[in-house]
Amino acid sequence: MSISLQKGQKVNLSKDNIGLSKVIVGLGWDEVKQSKGFFSRKAKAIDCDASAILLKNGYLCSKEDIIYFGNLVNYSKTVQHMGDNLTGGGEGDDEQIMIDLINIPAEYDKIVIVVNIYQAVQRKQHFGMIQNAFIRLVDVRNHNEMCKYNLTDNYSGMTAMIFGEIYRYNSEWKFNAMGQGTNDTSIGELVRRYQ
């Protein structure tokens, strides 16, 4: 049974899912439909890019620990980005990240899941132009959704989002629903928060 999370709520993934080894982190969003006026011109589709940032003792130690459309898998092959969706169109997850929790090297204690809008400043786009954004965790064994967090705050002006974090605490994996909007304009700016 899926747990519906609120902002800031944490859930113990290991305790509630005995034998959990791999999870799919599914991320989704829809573009708010713009009204078509007489003088309106066709705007570029909003291209959101999901990334996973692997941390050691809370810090990013290597650029190889940034998993995104330009680096689809980390060296241990335990975190894999499943590919870039350029438009966010369609039902369900727009982008997915597969995480092999049981085999992640012990030095990693946290995986931060972020999304930024590609060329947000140049295209004059922000998260206020996005609706129905969510992050969900799915157990790969049975494809059951364990938890889901629907972002409901007003994120006008925000160009990036820290959706949530999966972290190890006392040998158990937990998830924290964050929904923290930022003004970072690229994955490069986002990762500086963890250096």
Short mmCIF file of C-alpha atoms in Angstrom, two decimals:
data_model
loop_
_atom_site.label_atom_id
_atom_site.label_comp_id
_atom_site.label_asym_id
_atom_site.label_seq_id
_atom_site.Cartn_x
_atom_site.Cartn_y
_atom_site.Cartn_z
CA MET A 1 0.00 0.00 0.00
CA SER A 2 1.41 3.38 -1.03
CA ILE A 3 1.95 6.07 1.60
CA SER A 4 0.97 9.58 0.54
CA LEU A 5 3.59 11.95 1.97
CA GLN A 6 3.46 15.59 2.98
CA LYS A 7 6.34 18.05 2.67
CA GLY A 8 9.05 17.25 5.21
CA GLN A 9 7.63 13.82 6.04
CA LYS A 10 10.04 10.91 6.33
CA VAL A 11 9.37 7.22 5.78
CA ASN A 12 11.49 4.16 6.65
CA LEU A 13 11.82 2.18 3.42
CA SER A 14 13.71 -0.77 4.92
CA LYS A 15 11.42 -1.35 7.91
CA ASP A 16 8.19 -1.22 5.94
CA ASN A 17 9.48 -3.31 3.01
CA ILE A 18 11.42 -6.30 4.35
CA GLY A 19 13.98 -7.56 1.83
CA LEU A 20 13.88 -4.35 -0.22
CA SER A 21 16.85 -4.23 -2.57
CA LYS A 22 16.09 -2.07 -5.63
CA VAL A 23 13.81 0.93 -6.07
CA ILE A 24 12.69 2.98 -9.01
CA VAL A 25 12.46 6.69 -8.28
CA GLY A 26 9.74 7.98 -10.60
CA LEU A 27 9.40 11.70 -11.25
CA GLY A 28 6.60 13.40 -13.12
CA TRP A 29 5.26 16.82 -14.06
CA ASP A 30 2.91 18.52 -16.49
CA GLU A 31 3.22 21.87 -18.16
CA VAL A 32 0.46 24.32 -17.23
CA LYS A 33 -1.62 25.01 -20.35
CA GLN A 34 -1.06 28.57 -21.51
CA SER A 35 -3.99 30.59 -22.83
CA LYS A 36 -3.73 31.33 -26.53
CA GLY A 37 -4.22 35.03 -27.15
CA PHE A 38 -4.21 36.86 -30.47
CA PHE A 39 -0.60 38.02 -30.04
CA SER A 40 0.73 34.88 -28.34
CA ARG A 41 3.65 33.07 -29.92
CA LYS A 42 4.50 29.43 -29.53
CA ALA A 43 6.67 28.99 -26.44
CA LYS A 44 9.28 26.25 -26.17
CA ALA A 45 8.22 23.15 -24.25
CA ILE A 46 9.56 23.02 -20.69
CA ASP A 47 12.39 20.48 -20.51
CA CYS A 48 12.84 19.27 -16.93
CA ASP A 49 15.94 17.23 -16.15
CA ALA A 50 16.03 14.84 -13.19
CA SER A 51 19.33 14.01 -11.49
CA ALA A 52 20.60 12.00 -8.53
CA ILE A 53 23.46 13.37 -6.43
CA LEU A 54 25.34 10.75 -4.37
CA LEU A 55 26.83 12.08 -1.15
CA LYS A 56 29.50 10.83 1.24
CA ASN A 57 29.02 12.16 4.79
CA GLY A 58 26.62 14.71 3.32
CA TYR A 59 29.02 16.00 0.64
CA LEU A 60 29.53 15.54 -3.08
CA CYS A 61 33.09 14.28 -3.51
CA SER A 62 33.31 13.60 -7.26
CA LYS A 63 31.56 14.74 -10.42
CA GLU A 64 31.12 11.04 -11.28
CA ASP A 65 28.61 10.95 -8.38
CA ILE A 66 26.19 13.18 -10.32
CA ILE A 67 23.83 10.91 -12.26
CA TYR A 68 21.94 12.76 -15.00
CA PHE A 69 21.29 12.62 -18.77
CA GLY A 70 25.01 13.23 -19.45
CA ASN A 71 26.26 10.56 -16.99
CA LEU A 72 23.61 7.83 -16.85
CA VAL A 73 25.25 5.45 -14.35
CA ASN A 74 27.69 5.73 -11.45
CA TYR A 75 30.91 3.70 -11.30
CA SER A 76 29.40 1.03 -8.99
CA LYS A 77 26.44 0.62 -11.39
CA THR A 78 24.08 0.97 -8.40
CA VAL A 79 22.41 4.23 -9.51
CA GLN A 80 21.19 4.51 -13.10
CA HIS A 81 19.27 7.26 -14.88
CA MET A 82 16.83 5.64 -17.31
CA GLY A 83 16.98 8.42 -19.93
CA ASP A 84 15.97 12.00 -20.66
CA ASN A 85 12.40 13.05 -21.47
CA LEU A 86 12.56 16.33 -23.38
CA THR A 87 8.91 17.38 -23.01
CA GLY A 88 7.34 15.80 -19.92
CA GLY A 89 4.54 14.58 -22.17
CA GLY A 90 2.54 11.42 -21.52
CA GLU A 91 1.08 9.72 -18.49
CA GLY A 92 2.98 8.36 -15.48
CA ASP A 93 6.65 8.93 -14.74
CA ASP A 94 8.44 11.40 -17.01
CA GLU A 95 11.89 10.29 -15.86
CA GLN A 96 13.10 7.41 -13.70
CA ILE A 97 16.21 6.63 -11.69
CA MET A 98 16.94 3.04 -10.64
CA ILE A 99 18.74 2.57 -7.31
CA ASP A 100 20.23 -0.72 -6.11
CA LEU A 101 20.10 0.04 -2.37
CA ILE A 102 21.60 -3.22 -1.19
CA ASN A 103 24.78 -2.81 -3.26
CA ILE A 104 25.48 0.91 -2.91
CA PRO A 105 29.04 1.23 -1.54
CA ALA A 106 29.03 1.87 2.20
CA GLU A 107 30.72 5.27 1.90
CA TYR A 108 27.56 6.77 0.36
CA ASP A 109 25.02 7.87 2.93
CA LYS A 110 22.59 9.97 0.89
CA ILE A 111 21.13 10.29 -2.61
CA VAL A 112 19.50 13.64 -3.33
CA ILE A 113 16.93 13.70 -6.15
CA VAL A 114 16.72 17.03 -7.96
CA VAL A 115 15.07 18.44 -11.07
CA ASN A 116 16.10 21.57 -12.96
CA ILE A 117 14.55 23.27 -15.98
CA TYR A 118 16.91 23.19 -18.94
CA GLN A 119 17.79 26.75 -20.10
CA ALA A 120 15.20 28.16 -17.66
CA VAL A 121 16.56 31.72 -17.72
CA GLN A 122 16.95 31.93 -21.50
CA ARG A 123 13.47 30.49 -22.07
CA LYS A 124 11.90 32.50 -19.23
CA GLN A 125 10.53 29.34 -17.60
CA HIS A 126 10.04 28.39 -13.95
CA PHE A 127 8.27 25.82 -11.77
CA GLY A 128 5.22 28.08 -11.48
CA MET A 129 4.56 26.96 -15.08
CA ILE A 130 4.48 23.30 -13.99
CA GLN A 131 1.68 21.38 -12.29
CA ASN A 132 1.08 17.85 -10.99
CA ALA A 133 4.75 17.40 -10.03
CA PHE A 134 5.52 14.31 -7.97
CA ILE A 135 8.19 11.91 -6.79
CA ARG A 136 7.39 8.28 -6.03
CA LEU A 137 9.35 5.22 -4.96
CA VAL A 138 8.53 1.81 -6.41
CA ASP A 139 9.76 -1.59 -5.17
CA VAL A 140 11.34 -3.28 -8.22
CA ARG A 141 10.48 -6.80 -6.93
CA ASN A 142 6.73 -6.42 -7.26
CA HIS A 143 6.33 -2.96 -8.89
CA ASN A 144 4.38 -1.77 -5.84
CA GLU A 145 4.47 1.96 -5.18
CA MET A 146 5.78 2.37 -1.62
CA CYS A 147 5.30 6.12 -1.25
CA LYS A 148 4.46 9.21 -3.26
CA TYR A 149 4.89 12.92 -2.62
CA ASN A 150 2.82 15.36 -4.69
CA LEU A 151 4.35 18.84 -4.69
CA THR A 152 1.60 21.38 -4.06
CA ASP A 153 3.38 24.59 -3.02
CA ASN A 154 3.59 27.64 -5.26
CA TYR A 155 7.00 27.49 -6.94
CA SER A 156 6.69 30.58 -9.17
CA GLY A 157 10.11 31.95 -10.04
CA MET A 158 11.92 28.76 -8.98
CA THR A 159 14.10 27.21 -11.71
CA ALA A 160 15.10 24.03 -9.88
CA MET A 161 13.68 21.72 -7.25
CA ILE A 162 15.06 19.40 -4.58
CA PHE A 163 12.31 16.78 -4.69
CA GLY A 164 13.59 14.52 -1.93
CA GLU A 165 16.43 12.44 -0.54
CA ILE A 166 17.02 8.77 0.13
CA TYR A 167 19.43 8.32 3.01
CA ARG A 168 21.01 5.57 5.09
CA TYR A 169 20.55 5.73 8.86
CA ASN A 170 21.54 2.88 11.22
CA SER A 171 21.75 0.45 8.26
CA GLU A 172 18.22 1.31 7.13
CA TRP A 173 17.17 3.30 4.07
CA LYS A 174 14.75 6.19 4.56
CA PHE A 175 13.13 8.78 2.32
CA ASN A 176 12.56 12.46 3.09
CA ALA A 177 9.99 14.37 0.99
CA MET A 178 11.51 17.84 0.58
CA GLY A 179 9.91 19.91 -2.20
CA GLN A 180 12.46 22.72 -1.83
CA GLY A 181 12.45 25.18 -4.74
CA THR A 182 15.68 26.98 -5.66
CA ASN A 183 16.90 29.60 -8.13
CA ASP A 184 19.72 27.38 -9.40
CA THR A 185 19.78 27.49 -13.20
CA SER A 186 21.62 24.22 -13.91
CA ILE A 187 22.69 20.94 -12.36
CA GLY A 188 26.13 22.54 -11.99
CA GLU A 189 24.67 25.22 -9.70
CA LEU A 190 22.54 22.70 -7.77
CA VAL A 191 25.48 20.46 -6.89
CA ARG A 192 27.42 23.38 -5.37
CA ARG A 193 25.01 23.15 -2.43
CA TYR A 194 26.63 19.81 -1.53
CA GLN A 195 30.32 20.60 -2.01
#
